[in-house]
Amino acid sequence: MRRRHLAAVVRIEEATNGHPWSRDLFANELLQPTSRHYLVAMVGPQVVGFGGLMQVADEGHITTMAVDRPHQRRGIGAALLVELMELAIDAGVVDATLEVRVSNDAAQAMYRRFGFAPEGVRRVTTARPPRMRSSCGNAQHRPRGLPAATRVDPRETAHVNQRPPEGEPRPASDSGRGLILGIETSCDETAAAVVANGTDVCSSVVSSQVDLHARFGGVVPEIAGRAHLELLVPVVAQAMVEAGVGPEQLDAVAVTHGPGLIGALLVGLSGAKGLALGWDLPLVGVNHLEAHLYAAQLEHGEVALPQMVLLVSGGHTQLVKVNAPGDYELIGGTLDDAAGEAFDKVARYLGLGYPGGPAVEEAAVSGDPEAIDFPRAMVNDGFDFSFSGLKTAVINHVRRNPDEATVDLAASFQAAVVDVLARKMDRAAEVHDVAGVALAGGVAANTPLRLRIAADAERAGRQCLVPGREYCTDNAAMVAAAGWYRLASDGPSGLDLPAVPGLPLAG
Ligand code: KG4
Ligand code: ZN
């Protein structure tokens, strides 16, 4: 695939894929020739299909595969796959994965012929694409004509350990500023930041993979892990350069070790361990949820304690009472969908795209929040949340009123979520008699929620900390901040620190 093919490629992509990749995204993929392999199928001068593969070390993930409708069922997909696998094997790929819709029997049958076997089913709202894996080196499964796989010689990629000889003291931190390098790779954001004394952000670099995942309607773990591998070193380097510090000025490396996707967590954790070992710095493992709690105090300084934090992200909806740094009480949680998940699912149902939160918020700007009176589940009932009934109410309403304006649906849905979150937050703050409240997590970027929480707190005379939008969604500044306090309270973590996908927020 060359740039001159992109117009045709994008046309086929738009005709065959419900969530098409943009021209820019294809162009960006072509700029990375060592890790991306993209092919087009031609009939005469005409592009009729394409396929692509992302490679990291000896693993590959097929990112895209499409054949123009009039040319389907002529073996073009299979021919593309043969060529793509040959290219990949020549480049050293031994193992490959891909995603395919459960409903796409024809594609699954084709992939099976190439030795791919179902590996698991990833749940998304409307489709459930199974992951399939193939061992390219397995001759039994290799289609005719494919060369034997070549393995990367580990000696070629071994790194020399550059630690100073034993006994030679490393220069002590000369910053005196409590400088922590934070690293975050738990989901689909590769992030690094340097933060001083747990509050002053010297640099914060976030590389989002959101475009890569958008076509799948959610985060694809295989793509996330590989993209983190590619991005981690440049993102860390940029964070260091922007902060204007060298390794000798740092006091510790803090890293998210859970909760999150195991493959994604391992990339950041292994990278952080390597840096801690290479630079002779303490390593600090940070809980991603705890990190979100610290986001509110970045740039804010003094925090009134005890504090009630509403943590609302793609995976969590929690009311957490912070008595002191590291001392938390879980006051409420969600019984089903997280708030961000509800935004994502409703956005997907309404055809607004991914991630759903910003898409719903944008549509809601021109809608009427009172057009539809959606249910406020359990609003006066304890501090737990439930959002799956609201999602169902939206779907049922659309079925019964197919002509309802999408902007009104978005605005009314958003109003219901904000109302429930804010009322529970207000009551929890009152019942637990806290001095201040704070917002955290991706959904805290939502403007109506921010305004409502701030207004409620002002009325009640409580301090209200709302992080800047860039510190609501996943970032590494919050990880560095949490790491600073963890280092002070618990000391460094061992280099055997594990990645823990289901790590709970411990008090
Ligand atoms: O904290 P985060 O970046 O990642 C997780 O740890 O989950 O949160 C991502 C979630 C997504 O569900 C996204 O739709 C939601 O935060 N989100 C929003 C907004 N921006 C992001 N939800 C509502 N309004 C927004 N403006
Ligand atoms: Zn998060």
Coordinates of C-alpha atoms and ligand atoms in Angstrom, one line a residue:
M1 CA 0.0 0.0 0.0
R2 CA 1.3 3.4 -1.0
R3 CA -0.1 6.9 -0.3
R4 CA -1.5 7.0 -3.9
H5 CA -3.7 4.1 -3.0
L6 CA -5.3 5.8 0.0
A7 CA -8.3 7.4 -1.7
A8 CA -9.4 4.0 -3.0
V9 CA -8.5 2.3 0.3
V10 CA -10.6 4.8 2.3
R11 CA -13.5 4.4 -0.1
I12 CA -13.5 0.6 0.4
E13 CA -13.0 1.0 4.1
E14 CA -16.1 3.3 4.4
A15 CA -18.2 0.9 2.3
T16 CA -17.3 -2.2 4.2
N17 CA -16.7 -1.1 7.8
G18 CA -19.3 0.5 10.2
H19 CA -16.5 2.3 12.1
P20 CA -14.1 3.2 9.4
W21 CA -10.5 4.2 9.9
S22 CA -9.7 7.7 8.6
R23 CA -7.3 8.5 5.7
D24 CA -4.9 10.1 8.3
L25 CA -4.9 6.9 10.3
F26 CA -3.9 4.8 7.3
A27 CA -1.3 7.4 6.3
N28 CA 0.1 7.3 9.8
E29 CA 0.3 3.5 9.6
L30 CA 2.3 3.8 6.4
L31 CA 4.8 6.0 8.1
Q32 CA 6.0 3.1 10.3
P33 CA 7.4 0.7 7.7
T34 CA 9.4 -1.5 10.2
S35 CA 6.4 -2.5 12.3
R36 CA 3.5 -2.3 9.8
H37 CA 2.9 -4.4 6.7
Y38 CA 0.1 -3.1 4.5
L39 CA -0.9 -4.6 1.1
V40 CA -3.4 -3.7 -1.6
A41 CA -5.1 -6.2 -4.0
M42 CA -5.4 -4.9 -7.5
V43 CA -7.5 -5.9 -10.5
G44 CA -5.9 -4.1 -13.4
P45 CA -5.3 -0.5 -12.3
Q46 CA -8.1 -0.7 -9.6
V47 CA -7.6 -1.3 -5.9
V48 CA -10.2 -3.9 -4.8
G49 CA -9.0 -4.8 -1.3
F50 CA -6.4 -4.4 1.3
G51 CA -5.0 -5.9 4.5
G52 CA -2.6 -4.9 7.2
L53 CA -0.6 -6.3 10.0
M54 CA 1.1 -4.7 13.1
Q55 CA 4.3 -6.3 14.2
V56 CA 6.1 -6.2 17.5
A57 CA 9.2 -8.4 17.9
D58 CA 8.0 -11.9 16.7
E59 CA 4.2 -11.2 17.2
G60 CA 1.8 -9.9 14.7
H61 CA -1.8 -8.6 14.9
I62 CA -3.9 -8.3 11.7
T63 CA -5.4 -4.8 12.1
T64 CA -7.5 -4.7 8.9
M65 CA -8.7 -6.7 6.0
A66 CA -11.3 -5.7 3.5
V67 CA -12.4 -6.5 -0.1
D68 CA -14.7 -4.2 -2.1
R69 CA -18.2 -5.5 -2.3
P70 CA -18.4 -6.3 -6.0
H71 CA -15.2 -8.3 -5.7
Q72 CA -16.0 -10.4 -2.7
R73 CA -16.2 -14.2 -2.8
R74 CA -13.5 -14.5 -5.5
G75 CA -10.7 -15.6 -3.2
I76 CA -9.2 -12.1 -3.0
G77 CA -9.3 -12.0 0.8
A78 CA -7.5 -15.4 0.9
A79 CA -4.9 -14.2 -1.6
L80 CA -4.3 -11.1 0.5
L81 CA -3.9 -13.1 3.6
V82 CA -1.4 -15.4 2.0
E83 CA 0.7 -12.5 0.9
L84 CA 0.4 -10.7 4.2
M85 CA 1.4 -13.8 6.2
E86 CA 4.4 -14.3 3.8
L87 CA 5.5 -10.8 4.4
A88 CA 5.1 -11.1 8.1
I89 CA 6.9 -14.4 8.3
D90 CA 9.8 -12.9 6.3
A91 CA 9.9 -10.1 8.8
G92 CA 10.2 -12.6 11.7
V93 CA 6.6 -13.0 12.9
V94 CA 6.0 -16.3 14.6
D95 CA 2.6 -15.8 16.2
A96 CA -0.4 -13.8 14.9
T97 CA -3.8 -12.7 16.2
L98 CA -6.8 -11.0 14.7
E99 CA -10.4 -10.0 15.6
V100 CA -13.4 -11.1 13.6
R101 CA -17.1 -10.7 14.2
V102 CA -18.9 -13.7 15.7
S103 CA -21.5 -13.3 12.9
N104 CA -19.0 -13.3 10.1
D105 CA -18.9 -17.0 9.4
A106 CA -17.3 -16.7 5.9
A107 CA -14.3 -14.8 7.3
Q108 CA -13.9 -17.2 10.3
A109 CA -13.9 -20.2 7.9
M110 CA -11.2 -18.5 5.9
Y111 CA -9.1 -17.7 8.9
R112 CA -9.5 -21.3 10.2
R113 CA -8.0 -22.6 6.9
F114 CA -4.9 -20.5 7.7
G115 CA -4.6 -22.2 11.1
F116 CA -6.2 -19.5 13.2
A117 CA -8.2 -20.9 16.1
P118 CA -10.7 -19.1 18.4
E119 CA -9.0 -17.7 21.4
G120 CA -11.7 -15.9 23.2
V121 CA -14.8 -13.6 22.8
R122 CA -14.5 -9.9 23.5
R123 CA -17.8 -8.4 24.6
V124 CA -18.9 -5.2 23.0
T125 CA -22.4 -3.9 22.9
T126 CA -23.7 -5.1 19.5
A127 CA -21.1 -7.5 18.2
R128 CA -18.8 -10.0 19.9
P129 CA -15.7 -10.5 17.7
P130 CA -13.8 -13.6 18.8
R131 CA -10.1 -13.4 18.9
M132 CA -8.2 -15.9 16.8
R133 CA -4.7 -17.0 17.1
S134 CA -2.4 -18.7 14.6
S135 CA 1.1 -20.0 15.1
C136 CA 2.9 -19.0 11.9
G137 CA 5.7 -21.3 12.6
N138 CA 3.4 -24.4 12.7
A139 CA 4.0 -26.1 9.4
Q140 CA 0.9 -28.2 9.8
H141 CA -1.3 -25.1 9.6
R142 CA 0.7 -23.2 7.1
P143 CA -1.1 -22.9 3.8
R144 CA 0.8 -24.1 0.8
G145 CA 3.5 -21.9 -0.5
L146 CA 4.4 -20.2 2.8
P147 CA 8.0 -20.2 3.8
A148 CA 9.1 -21.5 7.1
A149 CA 9.0 -19.0 9.9
T150 CA 12.2 -17.4 11.0
R151 CA 12.7 -16.7 14.7
V152 CA 14.4 -13.5 15.9
D153 CA 17.8 -14.5 17.4
P154 CA 17.6 -13.4 21.0
R155 CA 21.3 -12.5 21.0
E156 CA 20.6 -9.8 18.4
T157 CA 18.2 -8.0 20.7
A158 CA 19.9 -8.6 24.0
H159 CA 20.8 -5.3 25.8
V160 CA 23.9 -4.7 27.7
N161 CA 23.4 -3.9 31.3
Q162 CA 24.9 -0.5 31.9
R163 CA 24.7 -0.5 35.7
P164 CA 27.8 0.9 37.4
P165 CA 30.1 -1.7 38.9
E166 CA 29.2 -2.9 42.4
G167 CA 30.3 -0.5 45.2
E168 CA 30.3 2.6 43.0
P169 CA 27.7 4.9 44.6
R170 CA 25.2 6.5 42.2
P171 CA 24.9 10.2 42.4
A172 CA 22.2 11.1 44.8
S173 CA 19.2 13.1 43.5
D174 CA 20.3 16.7 43.3
S175 CA 16.9 18.1 42.6
G176 CA 15.6 18.3 46.2
R177 CA 12.2 18.5 44.6
G178 CA 10.9 15.0 45.1
L179 CA 10.9 14.4 41.3
I180 CA 9.0 11.3 40.3
L181 CA 8.7 9.8 36.9
G182 CA 5.3 8.3 36.5
I183 CA 4.3 5.7 33.9
E184 CA 0.8 4.6 32.9
T185 CA -0.2 1.8 30.5
S186 CA -3.2 0.1 32.1
C187 CA -5.6 0.6 29.2
D188 CA -5.4 2.4 25.8
E189 CA -3.3 5.5 26.9
T190 CA 0.5 5.3 26.9
A191 CA 1.5 8.1 29.3
A192 CA 4.6 9.3 31.2
A193 CA 5.0 12.4 33.4
V194 CA 7.4 14.0 35.8
V195 CA 5.9 15.5 38.9
A196 CA 7.5 17.4 41.8
N197 CA 6.4 16.8 45.4
G198 CA 3.3 15.0 44.4
T199 CA 1.6 18.2 43.1
D200 CA 3.6 20.2 40.6
V201 CA 3.5 18.8 37.1
C202 CA 6.8 19.4 35.2
S203 CA 5.6 17.4 32.2
S204 CA 2.7 15.1 31.2
V205 CA 2.7 13.3 27.9
V206 CA -0.2 11.2 26.9
S207 CA -0.3 9.2 23.6
S208 CA -3.8 8.0 23.1
Q209 CA -4.5 4.9 20.9
V210 CA -8.2 5.8 20.7
D211 CA -8.2 6.0 16.9
L212 CA -6.6 2.6 16.5
H213 CA -9.4 1.0 18.6
A214 CA -12.4 3.0 17.4
R215 CA -13.3 0.7 14.6
F216 CA -13.7 -2.2 17.0
G217 CA -16.0 -0.2 19.3
G218 CA -13.8 -0.7 22.3
V219 CA -10.2 -1.4 23.4
V220 CA -8.7 -4.5 21.7
P221 CA -6.2 -5.9 24.3
E222 CA -3.8 -7.3 21.6
I223 CA -3.6 -3.9 19.8
A224 CA -3.2 -2.0 23.1
G225 CA -0.3 -4.1 24.3
R226 CA 1.6 -3.8 21.1
A227 CA 1.0 -0.1 20.7
H228 CA 2.2 0.5 24.3
L229 CA 5.4 -1.4 23.3
E230 CA 6.0 1.0 20.4
L231 CA 5.1 4.1 22.3
L232 CA 6.5 3.7 25.8
V233 CA 10.1 4.6 25.1
P234 CA 9.4 7.7 23.0
V235 CA 6.7 8.9 25.5
V236 CA 9.0 8.5 28.5
A237 CA 11.8 10.3 26.6
Q238 CA 9.5 13.2 25.7
A239 CA 8.3 13.5 29.3
M240 CA 11.9 13.7 30.5
V241 CA 12.9 16.2 27.8
E242 CA 9.8 18.4 28.5
A243 CA 10.5 18.4 32.2
G244 CA 14.2 19.2 31.5
V245 CA 15.5 16.6 33.8
G246 CA 17.9 13.7 33.5
P247 CA 17.8 10.3 35.3
E248 CA 20.2 11.5 38.0
Q249 CA 17.7 14.2 39.1
L250 CA 14.8 11.7 39.6
D251 CA 13.9 10.3 43.0
A252 CA 11.8 7.3 41.9
V253 CA 10.0 5.6 39.1
A254 CA 6.2 5.1 39.8
V255 CA 4.1 2.8 37.6
T256 CA 0.6 1.5 37.5
H257 CA 0.6 -2.2 38.2
G258 CA -3.2 -2.7 38.3
P259 CA -6.1 -2.8 37.7
G260 CA -6.1 -2.9 33.9
L261 CA -5.4 -5.2 30.9
I262 CA -2.7 -7.6 31.8
G263 CA -0.8 -7.3 28.5
A264 CA -1.0 -3.5 28.7
L265 CA 0.1 -3.3 32.4
L266 CA 3.0 -5.6 31.8
V267 CA 4.5 -3.3 29.2
G268 CA 4.6 -0.3 31.5
L269 CA 5.6 -2.3 34.5
S270 CA 8.5 -4.0 32.7
G271 CA 9.6 -0.7 31.2
A272 CA 9.6 0.9 34.7
K273 CA 11.5 -2.0 36.2
G274 CA 14.1 -1.7 33.5
L275 CA 14.5 2.1 34.1
A276 CA 14.6 1.7 37.9
L277 CA 17.3 -1.0 37.5
G278 CA 19.3 0.8 34.9
W279 CA 19.1 4.2 36.6
D280 CA 19.4 2.7 40.1
L281 CA 16.2 4.3 41.3
P282 CA 13.5 3.0 43.7
L283 CA 10.4 1.5 42.0
V284 CA 6.9 2.3 43.3
G285 CA 3.9 0.3 42.3
V286 CA 0.7 2.4 42.1
N287 CA -2.9 1.4 42.0
H288 CA -4.6 3.0 39.0
L289 CA -7.7 3.9 41.0
E290 CA -5.7 5.5 43.8
A291 CA -3.9 7.5 41.1
H292 CA -7.2 8.9 39.9
L293 CA -7.9 10.0 43.4
Y294 CA -4.8 12.1 43.4
A295 CA -5.6 13.8 40.1
A296 CA -7.8 16.4 41.8
Q297 CA -5.0 17.7 43.9
L298 CA -2.5 18.2 41.0
E299 CA -2.2 21.9 40.6
H300 CA -4.5 22.6 43.6
G301 CA -2.2 22.2 46.6
E302 CA -4.1 22.2 49.9
V303 CA -6.8 19.5 50.1
A304 CA -9.5 19.7 52.8
L305 CA -9.8 16.3 54.5
P306 CA -11.8 14.2 54.9
Q307 CA -12.8 14.3 51.3
M308 CA -15.4 12.5 49.3
V309 CA -14.2 11.6 45.8
L310 CA -16.6 10.6 43.0
L311 CA -14.4 8.3 40.8
V312 CA -16.2 7.8 37.5
S313 CA -14.3 6.1 34.7
G314 CA -14.9 3.5 31.9
G315 CA -14.4 0.7 34.4
H316 CA -15.4 2.2 37.8
T317 CA -18.1 4.2 39.5
Q318 CA -17.2 4.7 43.1
L319 CA -17.7 7.0 46.0
V320 CA -14.5 7.0 48.0
K321 CA -13.9 8.8 51.3
V322 CA -10.3 9.9 51.7
N323 CA -9.4 10.3 55.4
A324 CA -5.7 10.9 54.7
P325 CA -3.3 10.0 51.8
G326 CA -3.5 6.2 51.6
D327 CA -6.5 5.9 54.0
Y328 CA -9.7 5.2 52.0
E329 CA -13.2 4.0 52.7
L330 CA -15.3 2.7 49.9
I331 CA -18.8 4.3 50.4
G332 CA -20.5 3.1 47.2
G333 CA -20.0 1.4 43.9
T334 CA -21.8 0.3 40.8
L335 CA -23.9 -2.9 40.8
D336 CA -23.6 -3.3 37.0
D337 CA -22.3 -0.9 34.3
A338 CA -19.8 1.8 35.2
A339 CA -20.9 5.4 34.3
G340 CA -18.4 5.7 31.4
E341 CA -19.4 2.3 30.2
A342 CA -23.0 3.5 30.1
F343 CA -21.9 6.5 28.0
D344 CA -20.0 4.3 25.7
K345 CA -22.8 1.8 25.2
V346 CA -25.5 4.4 24.7
A347 CA -23.2 6.3 22.2
R348 CA -22.7 3.1 20.3
Y349 CA -26.4 2.4 20.2
L350 CA -27.1 5.9 19.0
G351 CA -24.4 5.7 16.4
L352 CA -22.4 8.5 17.9
G353 CA -19.0 6.7 17.9
Y354 CA -16.3 5.8 20.4
P355 CA -15.3 6.8 23.1
G356 CA -18.9 7.6 23.9
G357 CA -18.6 10.2 26.7
P358 CA -17.3 13.1 24.6
A359 CA -19.6 12.1 21.7
V360 CA -22.7 12.1 23.9
E361 CA -21.7 15.4 25.5
E362 CA -21.2 17.0 22.1
A363 CA -24.5 15.8 20.7
A364 CA -26.2 16.9 24.0
V365 CA -25.2 20.5 23.5
S366 CA -27.9 21.0 20.9
G367 CA -30.5 18.7 22.6
D368 CA -33.1 19.2 25.3
P369 CA -32.2 17.5 28.6
E370 CA -35.8 17.5 29.7
A371 CA -37.2 16.0 26.4
I372 CA -37.4 12.5 27.9
D373 CA -37.7 11.8 31.6
F374 CA -35.4 8.8 31.9
P375 CA -35.3 6.8 35.2
R376 CA -33.0 7.8 38.0
A377 CA -32.3 4.3 39.4
M378 CA -31.9 4.0 43.2
V379 CA -31.4 7.7 43.5
N380 CA -32.6 7.8 47.1
D381 CA -31.5 4.3 48.0
G382 CA -28.0 4.0 49.6
F383 CA -24.8 4.9 47.9
D384 CA -24.6 2.2 45.2
F385 CA -25.2 2.9 41.5
S386 CA -26.9 1.0 38.7
F387 CA -26.8 2.2 35.1
S388 CA -27.9 -0.8 33.1
G389 CA -31.6 0.0 33.5
L390 CA -31.0 3.5 32.1
K391 CA -29.3 2.0 29.1
T392 CA -32.2 -0.3 28.5
A393 CA -34.7 2.6 29.0
V394 CA -32.8 4.5 26.2
I395 CA -33.0 1.5 23.9
N396 CA -36.7 0.9 24.6
H397 CA -37.5 4.5 24.1
V398 CA -35.8 4.5 20.7
R399 CA -37.7 1.3 19.7
R400 CA -41.0 2.9 20.6
N401 CA -40.2 6.4 19.2
P402 CA -38.0 5.8 16.2
D403 CA -38.2 9.4 15.2
E404 CA -36.9 10.8 18.5
A405 CA -34.1 13.3 17.9
T406 CA -30.6 11.8 18.7
V407 CA -29.6 15.1 20.4
D408 CA -32.6 15.0 22.7
L409 CA -31.8 11.4 23.6
A410 CA -28.2 12.2 24.3
A411 CA -29.1 15.3 26.4
S412 CA -31.8 13.5 28.4
F413 CA -29.6 10.4 29.0
Q414 CA -26.7 12.6 30.1
A415 CA -29.0 14.6 32.4
A416 CA -30.1 11.4 34.1
V417 CA -26.5 10.2 34.7
V418 CA -25.4 13.5 36.0
D419 CA -28.4 13.9 38.3
V420 CA -27.9 10.4 39.9
L421 CA -24.1 10.9 40.3
A422 CA -24.5 14.4 41.8
R423 CA -27.4 13.6 44.2
K424 CA -25.6 10.6 45.6
M425 CA -22.3 12.6 45.9
D426 CA -24.1 15.4 47.7
R427 CA -25.9 13.0 50.1
A428 CA -22.7 11.0 50.8
A429 CA -20.8 14.2 51.5
E430 CA -23.5 15.3 54.0
V431 CA -23.9 11.9 55.7
H432 CA -20.2 11.5 56.2
D433 CA -19.7 15.1 57.0
V434 CA -16.6 15.7 54.8
A435 CA -14.8 19.0 54.4
G436 CA -14.4 18.7 50.7
V437 CA -15.4 16.8 47.5
A438 CA -13.5 16.0 44.4
L439 CA -14.1 14.5 41.0
A440 CA -11.9 11.9 39.3
G441 CA -11.9 9.6 36.2
G442 CA -12.7 10.0 32.6
V443 CA -16.3 10.9 33.1
A444 CA -15.2 13.8 35.3
A445 CA -14.3 15.5 32.0
N446 CA -18.1 15.9 31.4
T447 CA -18.9 19.7 31.6
P448 CA -22.5 19.4 33.0
L449 CA -21.2 17.0 35.7
R450 CA -18.4 19.4 36.6
L451 CA -20.7 22.4 36.9
R452 CA -23.3 20.5 38.9
I453 CA -20.9 19.1 41.4
A454 CA -19.2 22.5 41.9
A455 CA -22.6 24.2 42.3
D456 CA -23.8 21.6 44.9
A457 CA -20.5 21.9 46.9
E458 CA -20.7 25.7 46.9
R459 CA -24.2 25.7 48.2
A460 CA -23.1 23.3 51.0
G461 CA -20.0 25.3 51.8
R462 CA -17.6 22.5 50.9
Q463 CA -14.2 22.7 49.1
C464 CA -14.6 21.3 45.6
L465 CA -11.6 20.1 43.6
V466 CA -12.2 19.4 39.9
P467 CA -9.1 18.3 38.0
G468 CA -8.3 19.8 34.6
R469 CA -9.8 17.7 31.9
E470 CA -6.3 16.3 30.9
Y471 CA -6.0 14.9 34.4
C472 CA -9.5 13.3 34.5
T473 CA -8.8 10.8 31.7
D474 CA -5.9 8.4 32.1
N475 CA -2.5 10.1 32.5
A476 CA 0.8 9.5 34.2
A477 CA 0.9 12.8 36.3
M478 CA -1.6 11.3 38.7
V479 CA 0.5 8.1 38.8
A480 CA 3.6 10.1 39.8
A481 CA 1.6 12.0 42.4
A482 CA 0.2 8.8 44.0
G483 CA 3.7 7.2 43.8
W484 CA 5.2 10.1 45.8
Y485 CA 2.8 9.5 48.7
R486 CA 3.2 5.7 48.4
L487 CA 6.9 6.0 48.5
A488 CA 6.7 8.1 51.7
S489 CA 4.2 5.8 53.4
D490 CA 5.3 2.3 52.3
G491 CA 8.8 2.6 50.8
P492 CA 9.8 1.2 47.4
S493 CA 8.3 -1.9 45.8
G494 CA 10.4 -4.9 45.0
L495 CA 11.5 -5.6 41.4
D496 CA 9.3 -8.7 41.5
L497 CA 6.2 -6.5 41.7
P498 CA 3.5 -8.3 39.7
A499 CA 0.9 -6.8 37.4
V500 CA -2.5 -7.4 38.9
P501 CA -5.5 -7.0 36.5
G502 CA -8.1 -7.0 39.2
L503 CA -6.2 -5.0 41.9
P504 CA -8.8 -3.5 44.3
L505 CA -8.5 -0.1 45.9
A506 CA -7.1 -0.9 49.4
G507 CA -7.6 1.4 52.3
Ligands
KG4_1 O1 -10.5 7.2 33.3 P1 -10.6 6.8 31.8 O2 -9.8 7.6 30.8 O3 -10.2 5.3 31.6 C1 -10.6 4.3 32.5 O4 -9.8 4.1 33.5 O5 -11.7 3.7 32.3 O6 -12.2 6.9 31.5 C2 -12.7 6.6 30.2 C3 -14.2 6.8 30.2 C4 -14.8 6.4 28.9 O7 -15.9 5.5 29.2 C5 -15.3 7.7 28.3 O8 -16.5 7.5 27.5 C6 -15.6 8.5 29.5 O9 -14.5 8.2 30.4 N1 -15.5 10.0 29.2 C7 -16.6 10.8 29.3 C8 -16.1 12.1 28.8 N2 -14.8 11.9 28.4 C9 -14.4 10.6 28.7 N3 -17.8 10.6 29.8 C10 -18.7 11.6 29.7 N4 -18.3 12.9 29.3 C11 -17.1 13.1 28.8 N5 -16.8 14.4 28.4
ZN2 ZN -8.6 5.4 34.5

